Amino acid sequence: MKQNLETRIIAGKYKGKKIKLPSLNVTRSSKNILKESLFNTLQYDIIDRNFVEVFAGSGSVGLEALSRGASHVYFIEIDRDSFDILTKNAKSLDFKKCTLIFGDAFEKIFDVIEDLKRKKEKAYFYFDPPFSIREGKEDIYDRVFETIKKIPKEVVHMIIIEHMTKMDMPESIGKYKLIKRKKFGKSSLSYYE
């Protein structure tokens, strides 16, 4: 039996608009309480700024950023079904303000970085990797940290990582320092600047 999963945009221009979610065995959607907290933290800073959702899944976080005034959102997703759902979701809001990239986030993020450098712009980078308890994902956070170390400061407003609460996050990742951490049950957000 096929699940018909969906969530809604919480606030902003597209408030209440339904977006579809991929099946739960492929991805887990960020909780609304977590998204609400994220955007309460970013507030108006996100308006007219770029937002990058790495490991995008359905794009629910990036589309929330778009609804709240982000000028452009980049999405990177490797799972074909999730990418198809992400594409439908982006088309249902504002496809012109979205760049959808299919492929491995650890490689494709550098295409986004090059695009930002070319435009001389910065972005908020949101990392929500599959939790490391998933099979084959034990080293996922190490890979995320290594990737973040390679992101040049000139393209970064802030880096936010959604992670398992029980995980010890480093005080710094390369040139980026931990400035805030918020817990929501099994998930937490850590902010780096």
CSV table of C-alpha atoms in Angstrom, one decimal:
chain,number,residue,atom,x,y,z
A,1,MET,CA,0.0,0.0,0.0
A,2,LYS,CA,1.4,3.4,-1.0
A,3,GLN,CA,1.6,6.0,1.7
A,4,ASN,CA,0.4,9.5,0.7
A,5,LEU,CA,2.6,11.6,2.9
A,6,GLU,CA,2.6,15.4,3.0
A,7,THR,CA,3.3,18.4,5.1
A,8,ARG,CA,2.4,22.1,4.9
A,9,ILE,CA,4.5,25.3,4.6
A,10,ILE,CA,4.4,26.9,8.1
A,11,ALA,CA,4.6,30.6,7.3
A,12,GLY,CA,5.3,33.3,4.7
A,13,LYS,CA,4.1,33.7,1.2
A,14,TYR,CA,3.1,30.1,0.7
A,15,LYS,CA,1.7,29.5,4.2
A,16,GLY,CA,-0.6,26.5,4.3
A,17,LYS,CA,0.5,25.1,0.9
A,18,LYS,CA,0.8,21.3,0.9
A,19,ILE,CA,4.0,19.7,-0.2
A,20,LYS,CA,4.5,16.0,-0.7
A,21,LEU,CA,7.0,13.9,1.2
A,22,PRO,CA,9.0,10.8,0.1
A,23,SER,CA,8.4,7.5,1.7
A,24,LEU,CA,9.7,7.2,5.3
A,25,ASN,CA,12.1,4.4,4.5
A,26,VAL,CA,14.0,6.8,2.1
A,27,THR,CA,14.1,10.0,4.1
A,28,ARG,CA,12.8,11.6,7.3
A,29,SER,CA,11.2,15.0,7.1
A,30,SER,CA,12.4,17.7,9.4
A,31,LYS,CA,9.8,18.3,12.2
A,32,ASN,CA,7.7,21.4,12.1
A,33,ILE,CA,8.8,22.5,15.5
A,34,LEU,CA,12.4,22.3,14.3
A,35,LYS,CA,11.7,24.2,11.2
A,36,GLU,CA,9.8,26.9,13.2
A,37,SER,CA,12.8,27.3,15.5
A,38,LEU,CA,15.3,27.5,12.6
A,39,PHE,CA,13.3,30.3,10.9
A,40,ASN,CA,12.7,32.1,14.2
A,41,THR,CA,16.5,32.1,14.6
A,42,LEU,CA,17.2,33.3,11.0
A,43,GLN,CA,14.1,35.6,11.0
A,44,TYR,CA,14.5,38.4,8.4
A,45,ASP,CA,18.1,37.6,7.7
A,46,ILE,CA,16.9,35.1,5.1
A,47,ILE,CA,15.0,37.7,3.1
A,48,ASP,CA,16.6,38.2,-0.3
A,49,ARG,CA,19.4,35.7,0.5
A,50,ASN,CA,20.4,32.4,-1.0
A,51,PHE,CA,19.6,29.1,0.8
A,52,VAL,CA,21.2,25.7,0.1
A,53,GLU,CA,19.4,22.6,1.2
A,54,VAL,CA,22.0,19.8,1.1
A,55,PHE,CA,20.4,16.3,1.3
A,56,ALA,CA,17.2,17.9,0.3
A,57,GLY,CA,14.7,15.0,0.3
A,58,SER,CA,11.3,16.7,-0.4
A,59,GLY,CA,12.8,20.2,-0.1
A,60,SER,CA,10.6,21.0,2.9
A,61,VAL,CA,13.2,23.2,4.6
A,62,GLY,CA,14.4,25.0,1.5
A,63,LEU,CA,10.8,25.6,0.3
A,64,GLU,CA,10.0,27.0,3.8
A,65,ALA,CA,13.0,29.4,3.2
A,66,LEU,CA,11.5,30.4,-0.1
A,67,SER,CA,8.1,31.0,1.4
A,68,ARG,CA,9.8,33.3,4.0
A,69,GLY,CA,11.6,35.5,1.4
A,70,ALA,CA,14.8,33.7,0.3
A,71,SER,CA,15.7,35.0,-3.1
A,72,HIS,CA,17.0,31.7,-4.4
A,73,VAL,CA,17.2,28.1,-3.1
A,74,TYR,CA,19.5,25.4,-4.2
A,75,PHE,CA,18.5,21.8,-3.5
A,76,ILE,CA,20.8,18.7,-3.8
A,77,GLU,CA,19.2,15.2,-3.6
A,78,ILE,CA,20.6,11.8,-4.7
A,79,ASP,CA,17.5,9.6,-4.3
A,80,ARG,CA,15.5,9.5,-7.6
A,81,ASP,CA,12.0,9.2,-6.0
A,82,SER,CA,12.8,12.0,-3.5
A,83,PHE,CA,14.1,14.1,-6.4
A,84,ASP,CA,10.9,13.6,-8.4
A,85,ILE,CA,8.8,14.7,-5.4
A,86,LEU,CA,11.1,17.7,-4.8
A,87,THR,CA,10.7,18.7,-8.4
A,88,LYS,CA,6.9,18.6,-8.1
A,89,ASN,CA,7.0,20.6,-4.8
A,90,ALA,CA,9.3,23.3,-6.3
A,91,LYS,CA,7.0,23.6,-9.4
A,92,SER,CA,4.0,24.0,-7.1
A,93,LEU,CA,5.6,27.1,-5.5
A,94,ASP,CA,8.1,29.1,-7.5
A,95,PHE,CA,10.3,27.0,-9.8
A,96,LYS,CA,12.1,30.0,-11.2
A,97,LYS,CA,13.7,30.7,-7.8
A,98,CYS,CA,14.9,27.1,-7.4
A,99,THR,CA,17.9,25.2,-8.7
A,100,LEU,CA,17.4,21.5,-8.4
A,101,ILE,CA,20.5,19.3,-8.6
A,102,PHE,CA,20.3,15.5,-8.8
A,103,GLY,CA,23.3,13.6,-7.5
A,104,ASP,CA,25.7,13.1,-4.6
A,105,ALA,CA,25.7,16.1,-2.2
A,106,PHE,CA,29.3,15.6,-1.4
A,107,GLU,CA,30.2,16.3,-5.0
A,108,LYS,CA,27.4,18.5,-6.2
A,109,ILE,CA,27.8,21.1,-3.4
A,110,PHE,CA,30.9,22.3,-5.2
A,111,ASP,CA,28.9,23.2,-8.3
A,112,VAL,CA,26.7,25.4,-6.0
A,113,ILE,CA,29.8,27.0,-4.4
A,114,GLU,CA,31.1,27.8,-7.9
A,115,ASP,CA,27.8,29.3,-8.9
A,116,LEU,CA,27.8,31.5,-5.8
A,117,LYS,CA,31.4,32.6,-6.3
A,118,ARG,CA,30.6,33.5,-10.0
A,119,LYS,CA,27.7,35.6,-8.8
A,120,LYS,CA,29.7,37.0,-5.8
A,121,GLU,CA,26.9,35.9,-3.5
A,122,LYS,CA,26.6,34.1,-0.2
A,123,ALA,CA,24.2,31.5,1.1
A,124,TYR,CA,22.8,29.8,4.2
A,125,PHE,CA,23.9,26.2,4.0
A,126,TYR,CA,21.5,23.7,5.6
A,127,PHE,CA,22.9,20.2,6.1
A,128,ASP,CA,20.4,17.4,7.1
A,129,PRO,CA,22.3,14.2,6.3
A,130,PRO,CA,20.7,10.8,6.8
A,131,PHE,CA,21.2,9.9,10.5
A,132,SER,CA,24.4,7.8,11.1
A,133,ILE,CA,22.3,5.0,12.6
A,134,ARG,CA,21.2,4.1,9.1
A,135,GLU,CA,23.0,1.2,7.5
A,136,GLY,CA,26.0,2.4,5.4
A,137,LYS,CA,25.9,5.9,6.9
A,138,GLU,CA,28.1,5.4,9.9
A,139,ASP,CA,30.7,7.9,8.6
A,140,ILE,CA,28.2,10.4,7.3
A,141,TYR,CA,29.0,13.2,9.8
A,142,ASP,CA,32.7,12.9,9.3
A,143,ARG,CA,32.1,13.3,5.6
A,144,VAL,CA,29.8,16.3,6.3
A,145,PHE,CA,32.5,18.0,8.5
A,146,GLU,CA,35.2,17.4,5.9
A,147,THR,CA,33.0,19.0,3.2
A,148,ILE,CA,32.2,22.0,5.4
A,149,LYS,CA,35.9,22.6,5.9
A,150,LYS,CA,36.2,23.0,2.1
A,151,ILE,CA,33.5,25.6,1.8
A,152,PRO,CA,35.1,29.1,1.3
A,153,LYS,CA,34.0,31.8,3.8
A,154,GLU,CA,33.2,34.2,1.0
A,155,VAL,CA,30.1,32.2,0.0
A,156,VAL,CA,28.8,31.6,3.6
A,157,HIS,CA,26.3,33.5,5.7
A,158,MET,CA,25.9,30.6,8.1
A,159,ILE,CA,26.0,26.8,8.2
A,160,ILE,CA,23.3,24.9,10.0
A,161,ILE,CA,23.4,21.2,10.7
A,162,GLU,CA,20.5,19.0,11.7
A,163,HIS,CA,21.8,16.0,13.5
A,164,MET,CA,21.0,13.4,16.2
A,165,THR,CA,20.8,15.0,19.6
A,166,LYS,CA,23.0,12.4,21.2
A,167,MET,CA,25.8,13.4,18.9
A,168,ASP,CA,28.7,15.5,20.2
A,169,MET,CA,29.2,18.3,17.7
A,170,PRO,CA,32.6,20.0,17.4
A,171,GLU,CA,33.1,23.5,18.8
A,172,SER,CA,34.5,24.4,15.4
A,173,ILE,CA,34.6,22.8,11.9
A,174,GLY,CA,37.6,24.3,10.0
A,175,LYS,CA,37.1,28.1,10.1
A,176,TYR,CA,33.5,27.9,11.3
A,177,LYS,CA,32.6,28.2,15.0
A,178,LEU,CA,29.6,26.8,16.8
A,179,ILE,CA,27.4,29.7,17.9
A,180,LYS,CA,24.2,28.0,18.9
A,181,ARG,CA,22.6,24.6,19.5
A,182,LYS,CA,19.0,23.7,20.0
A,183,LYS,CA,17.5,20.3,20.9
A,184,PHE,CA,14.1,18.9,19.7
A,185,GLY,CA,13.8,15.3,21.1
A,186,LYS,CA,16.0,13.0,18.9
A,187,SER,CA,17.0,15.9,16.5
A,188,SER,CA,19.1,19.0,17.2
A,189,LEU,CA,20.2,22.0,15.2
A,190,SER,CA,23.8,23.4,15.4
A,191,TYR,CA,24.6,26.8,13.9
A,192,TYR,CA,28.1,27.6,12.7
A,193,GLU,CA,29.5,31.0,11.6
